[in-house]
Amino acid sequence: MASEQLRFDTGRVCLDLLATVGSRLSEHPVERLNGPDRLHAWFTGTGLLPADQPIAIGPDWFAQVDRVRTLLHRIVQDTVHGRTVPVSRVRALNELAGQTPPIPRLRTDARTVRLREPVTLAGLLSLVARDAIELLSGSERQYLRECAGGDCDLVYLDHSRGRRRRWCSSRVCGNRERVANYRERLG
């Protein structure tokens, strides 16, 4: 189903993690990380994990990823809406970023990378937290936008000409809004 596809179009890894929940504002949010294969696909889709590197996804990984995703969602929403981010959230993000990230190793072909084993969830989430810190403390922060789609609260970076982008995806939310507007004019 198209609505369950993983999305990597927000402009940052940390925002792509937020996009793993679809229709968050509706009664029935869509969980896109609904199994070990999907979690592996997300890590490889973001480039945090080489596509051919297997990892042993533990049973507690989903709960940990969800906690980090919820933390990032709250921090990003506070930022986008001009609210002060609570100190407890900032500390939690800094603690995540302080974990040891995976160590990249150049393969013998001198063209590809493999991460030194074992790859831990804490290490991978450290990279996501570091990306969030870089985004929130850097110049790209000014380009954060929230989708104008009715049941979408996805946040993305607006690097469009004139910075007038309204939707996370013109193809998804934009099309949905245009169809709704057209139907409203007809009926």
Short mmCIF file of C-alpha atoms in Angstrom, two decimals:
data_model
loop_
_atom_site.label_atom_id
_atom_site.label_comp_id
_atom_site.label_asym_id
_atom_site.label_seq_id
_atom_site.Cartn_x
_atom_site.Cartn_y
_atom_site.Cartn_z
CA MET A 1 0.00 0.00 0.00
CA ALA A 2 1.45 3.38 -1.02
CA SER A 3 0.67 5.05 2.31
CA GLU A 4 2.88 2.50 4.07
CA GLN A 5 5.96 3.19 1.94
CA LEU A 6 9.04 4.38 3.75
CA ARG A 7 9.80 8.00 2.96
CA PHE A 8 13.20 9.58 2.60
CA ASP A 9 12.17 12.97 1.22
CA THR A 10 12.21 15.30 4.21
CA GLY A 11 15.76 16.53 3.70
CA ARG A 12 17.30 15.09 6.89
CA VAL A 13 17.70 11.66 8.50
CA CYS A 14 16.12 12.82 11.78
CA LEU A 15 13.05 14.11 9.92
CA ASP A 16 12.89 10.88 7.89
CA LEU A 17 12.53 9.03 11.21
CA LEU A 18 9.47 11.17 11.97
CA ALA A 19 8.07 10.21 8.56
CA THR A 20 7.93 6.56 9.66
CA VAL A 21 4.54 7.35 11.19
CA GLY A 22 1.95 8.35 8.61
CA SER A 23 -1.26 10.26 9.26
CA ARG A 24 -0.14 10.95 12.84
CA LEU A 25 -3.02 13.43 13.29
CA SER A 26 -5.72 10.96 12.25
CA GLU A 27 -7.48 8.42 14.44
CA HIS A 28 -5.46 5.63 12.85
CA PRO A 29 -1.79 6.57 12.40
CA VAL A 30 0.16 4.33 10.04
CA GLU A 31 3.22 2.63 11.53
CA ARG A 32 5.76 2.13 8.76
CA LEU A 33 8.36 0.38 10.93
CA ASN A 34 6.20 -2.69 11.46
CA GLY A 35 8.82 -5.41 11.42
CA PRO A 36 12.55 -6.15 11.45
CA ASP A 37 12.80 -6.01 7.65
CA ARG A 38 11.20 -2.55 7.59
CA LEU A 39 13.49 -1.27 10.34
CA HIS A 40 16.51 -2.61 8.45
CA ALA A 41 15.16 -1.02 5.25
CA TRP A 42 14.82 2.33 7.02
CA PHE A 43 18.39 2.25 8.34
CA THR A 44 19.74 1.30 4.92
CA GLY A 45 17.45 3.77 3.10
CA THR A 46 18.84 6.63 5.16
CA GLY A 47 22.40 5.53 4.45
CA LEU A 48 23.16 4.96 8.14
CA LEU A 49 23.71 1.27 7.44
CA PRO A 50 25.24 -0.23 4.29
CA ALA A 51 22.53 -2.09 2.35
CA ASP A 52 24.36 -5.40 2.40
CA GLN A 53 25.24 -5.33 6.10
CA PRO A 54 23.06 -7.59 8.21
CA ILE A 55 22.19 -6.60 11.77
CA ALA A 56 20.57 -8.58 14.55
CA ILE A 57 17.48 -6.56 15.38
CA GLY A 58 16.49 -7.28 18.95
CA PRO A 59 12.92 -7.46 20.26
CA ASP A 60 13.36 -4.22 22.20
CA TRP A 61 14.56 -2.22 19.20
CA PHE A 62 11.07 -1.09 18.17
CA ALA A 63 10.26 0.34 21.59
CA GLN A 64 13.60 2.19 21.69
CA VAL A 65 13.17 3.58 18.18
CA ASP A 66 9.64 4.68 19.07
CA ARG A 67 10.89 6.50 22.19
CA VAL A 68 13.51 8.35 20.15
CA ARG A 69 10.99 9.12 17.41
CA THR A 70 8.53 10.51 19.98
CA LEU A 71 11.26 12.63 21.57
CA LEU A 72 12.33 14.02 18.19
CA HIS A 73 8.72 14.64 17.18
CA ARG A 74 8.13 16.74 20.30
CA ILE A 75 11.38 18.67 19.89
CA VAL A 76 10.76 19.37 16.21
CA GLN A 77 7.12 20.38 16.83
CA ASP A 78 8.24 22.76 19.60
CA THR A 79 10.83 24.24 17.24
CA VAL A 80 8.52 24.59 14.23
CA HIS A 81 5.82 26.24 16.35
CA GLY A 82 8.25 28.62 18.08
CA ARG A 83 7.94 27.06 21.52
CA THR A 84 10.82 26.66 23.93
CA VAL A 85 12.08 23.08 23.96
CA PRO A 86 11.97 21.76 27.54
CA VAL A 87 15.39 21.19 29.11
CA SER A 88 14.54 17.54 29.81
CA ARG A 89 14.10 16.91 26.08
CA VAL A 90 17.33 18.68 25.21
CA ARG A 91 19.19 16.58 27.79
CA ALA A 92 17.64 13.37 26.45
CA LEU A 93 18.68 14.27 22.90
CA ASN A 94 22.22 15.13 24.03
CA GLU A 95 22.44 11.84 25.91
CA LEU A 96 21.41 9.93 22.78
CA ALA A 97 23.99 11.80 20.70
CA GLY A 98 26.68 10.93 23.26
CA GLN A 99 26.49 7.20 22.54
CA THR A 100 29.31 5.73 20.47
CA PRO A 101 28.32 5.77 16.79
CA PRO A 102 29.10 2.88 14.46
CA ILE A 103 32.65 2.92 13.13
CA PRO A 104 32.90 2.88 9.34
CA ARG A 105 35.53 0.69 7.71
CA LEU A 106 36.62 0.95 4.10
CA ARG A 107 36.36 -2.41 2.39
CA THR A 108 39.28 -3.91 0.51
CA ASP A 109 37.77 -2.75 -2.80
CA ALA A 110 38.49 0.79 -1.51
CA ARG A 111 35.07 1.93 -2.75
CA THR A 112 32.52 0.68 -0.25
CA VAL A 113 32.02 0.86 3.48
CA ARG A 114 31.01 -1.66 6.09
CA LEU A 115 30.39 -0.81 9.73
CA ARG A 116 32.52 -2.49 12.36
CA GLU A 117 30.56 -5.23 14.13
CA PRO A 118 28.63 -5.35 16.29
CA VAL A 119 26.35 -2.57 15.08
CA THR A 120 24.25 -1.45 18.01
CA LEU A 121 20.92 0.34 18.05
CA ALA A 122 22.35 2.92 20.47
CA GLY A 123 25.08 3.68 17.94
CA LEU A 124 22.65 4.05 15.05
CA LEU A 125 20.31 6.24 17.10
CA SER A 126 23.31 8.33 18.12
CA LEU A 127 23.74 9.24 14.45
CA VAL A 128 20.06 10.25 14.23
CA ALA A 129 20.39 12.39 17.37
CA ARG A 130 23.55 14.05 16.05
CA ASP A 131 21.73 14.84 12.81
CA ALA A 132 18.91 16.46 14.82
CA ILE A 133 21.36 18.52 16.87
CA GLU A 134 23.09 19.70 13.70
CA LEU A 135 19.75 20.62 12.13
CA LEU A 136 18.32 22.40 15.16
CA SER A 137 21.50 24.37 15.90
CA GLY A 138 22.44 25.19 12.31
CA SER A 139 21.35 27.45 9.50
CA GLU A 140 18.98 24.86 7.99
CA ARG A 141 16.67 25.29 10.98
CA GLN A 142 15.13 28.31 9.21
CA TYR A 143 13.91 26.00 6.42
CA LEU A 144 11.85 23.72 8.67
CA ARG A 145 8.22 23.60 7.50
CA GLU A 146 5.20 21.59 8.54
CA CYS A 147 3.05 20.05 5.83
CA ALA A 148 -0.17 21.96 5.11
CA GLY A 149 -1.99 18.68 4.36
CA GLY A 150 -5.10 18.14 6.45
CA ASP A 151 -4.04 15.09 8.48
CA CYS A 152 -0.28 15.38 7.96
CA ASP A 153 2.11 16.91 10.45
CA LEU A 154 5.26 15.83 8.63
CA VAL A 155 8.09 18.32 8.92
CA TYR A 156 10.50 18.80 6.04
CA LEU A 157 13.19 21.20 4.86
CA ASP A 158 11.92 23.71 2.33
CA HIS A 159 14.75 24.38 -0.10
CA SER A 160 12.34 25.29 -2.90
CA ARG A 161 12.78 28.45 -4.89
CA GLY A 162 11.14 31.25 -2.96
CA ARG A 163 10.67 28.93 0.07
CA ARG A 164 6.96 28.60 -0.69
CA ARG A 165 6.54 24.83 -0.60
CA ARG A 166 3.33 23.89 1.22
CA TRP A 167 3.32 20.10 1.36
CA CYS A 168 5.70 17.37 2.42
CA SER A 169 5.07 15.89 -1.01
CA SER A 170 3.24 17.47 -3.90
CA ARG A 171 2.53 13.95 -5.14
CA VAL A 172 0.97 12.78 -1.85
CA CYS A 173 -0.47 15.55 0.33
CA GLY A 174 -0.49 18.16 -2.43
CA ASN A 175 -2.47 15.91 -4.74
CA ARG A 176 -4.88 15.03 -1.92
CA GLU A 177 -5.50 18.74 -1.24
CA ARG A 178 -5.97 19.56 -4.94
CA VAL A 179 -8.49 16.73 -5.36
CA ALA A 180 -10.39 17.87 -2.24
CA ASN A 181 -10.47 21.46 -3.50
CA TYR A 182 -11.67 20.32 -6.92
CA ARG A 183 -14.46 18.22 -5.38
CA GLU A 184 -15.47 21.14 -3.20
CA ARG A 185 -15.77 23.42 -6.24
CA LEU A 186 -17.89 20.79 -8.02
CA GLY A 187 -20.25 20.03 -5.24
#
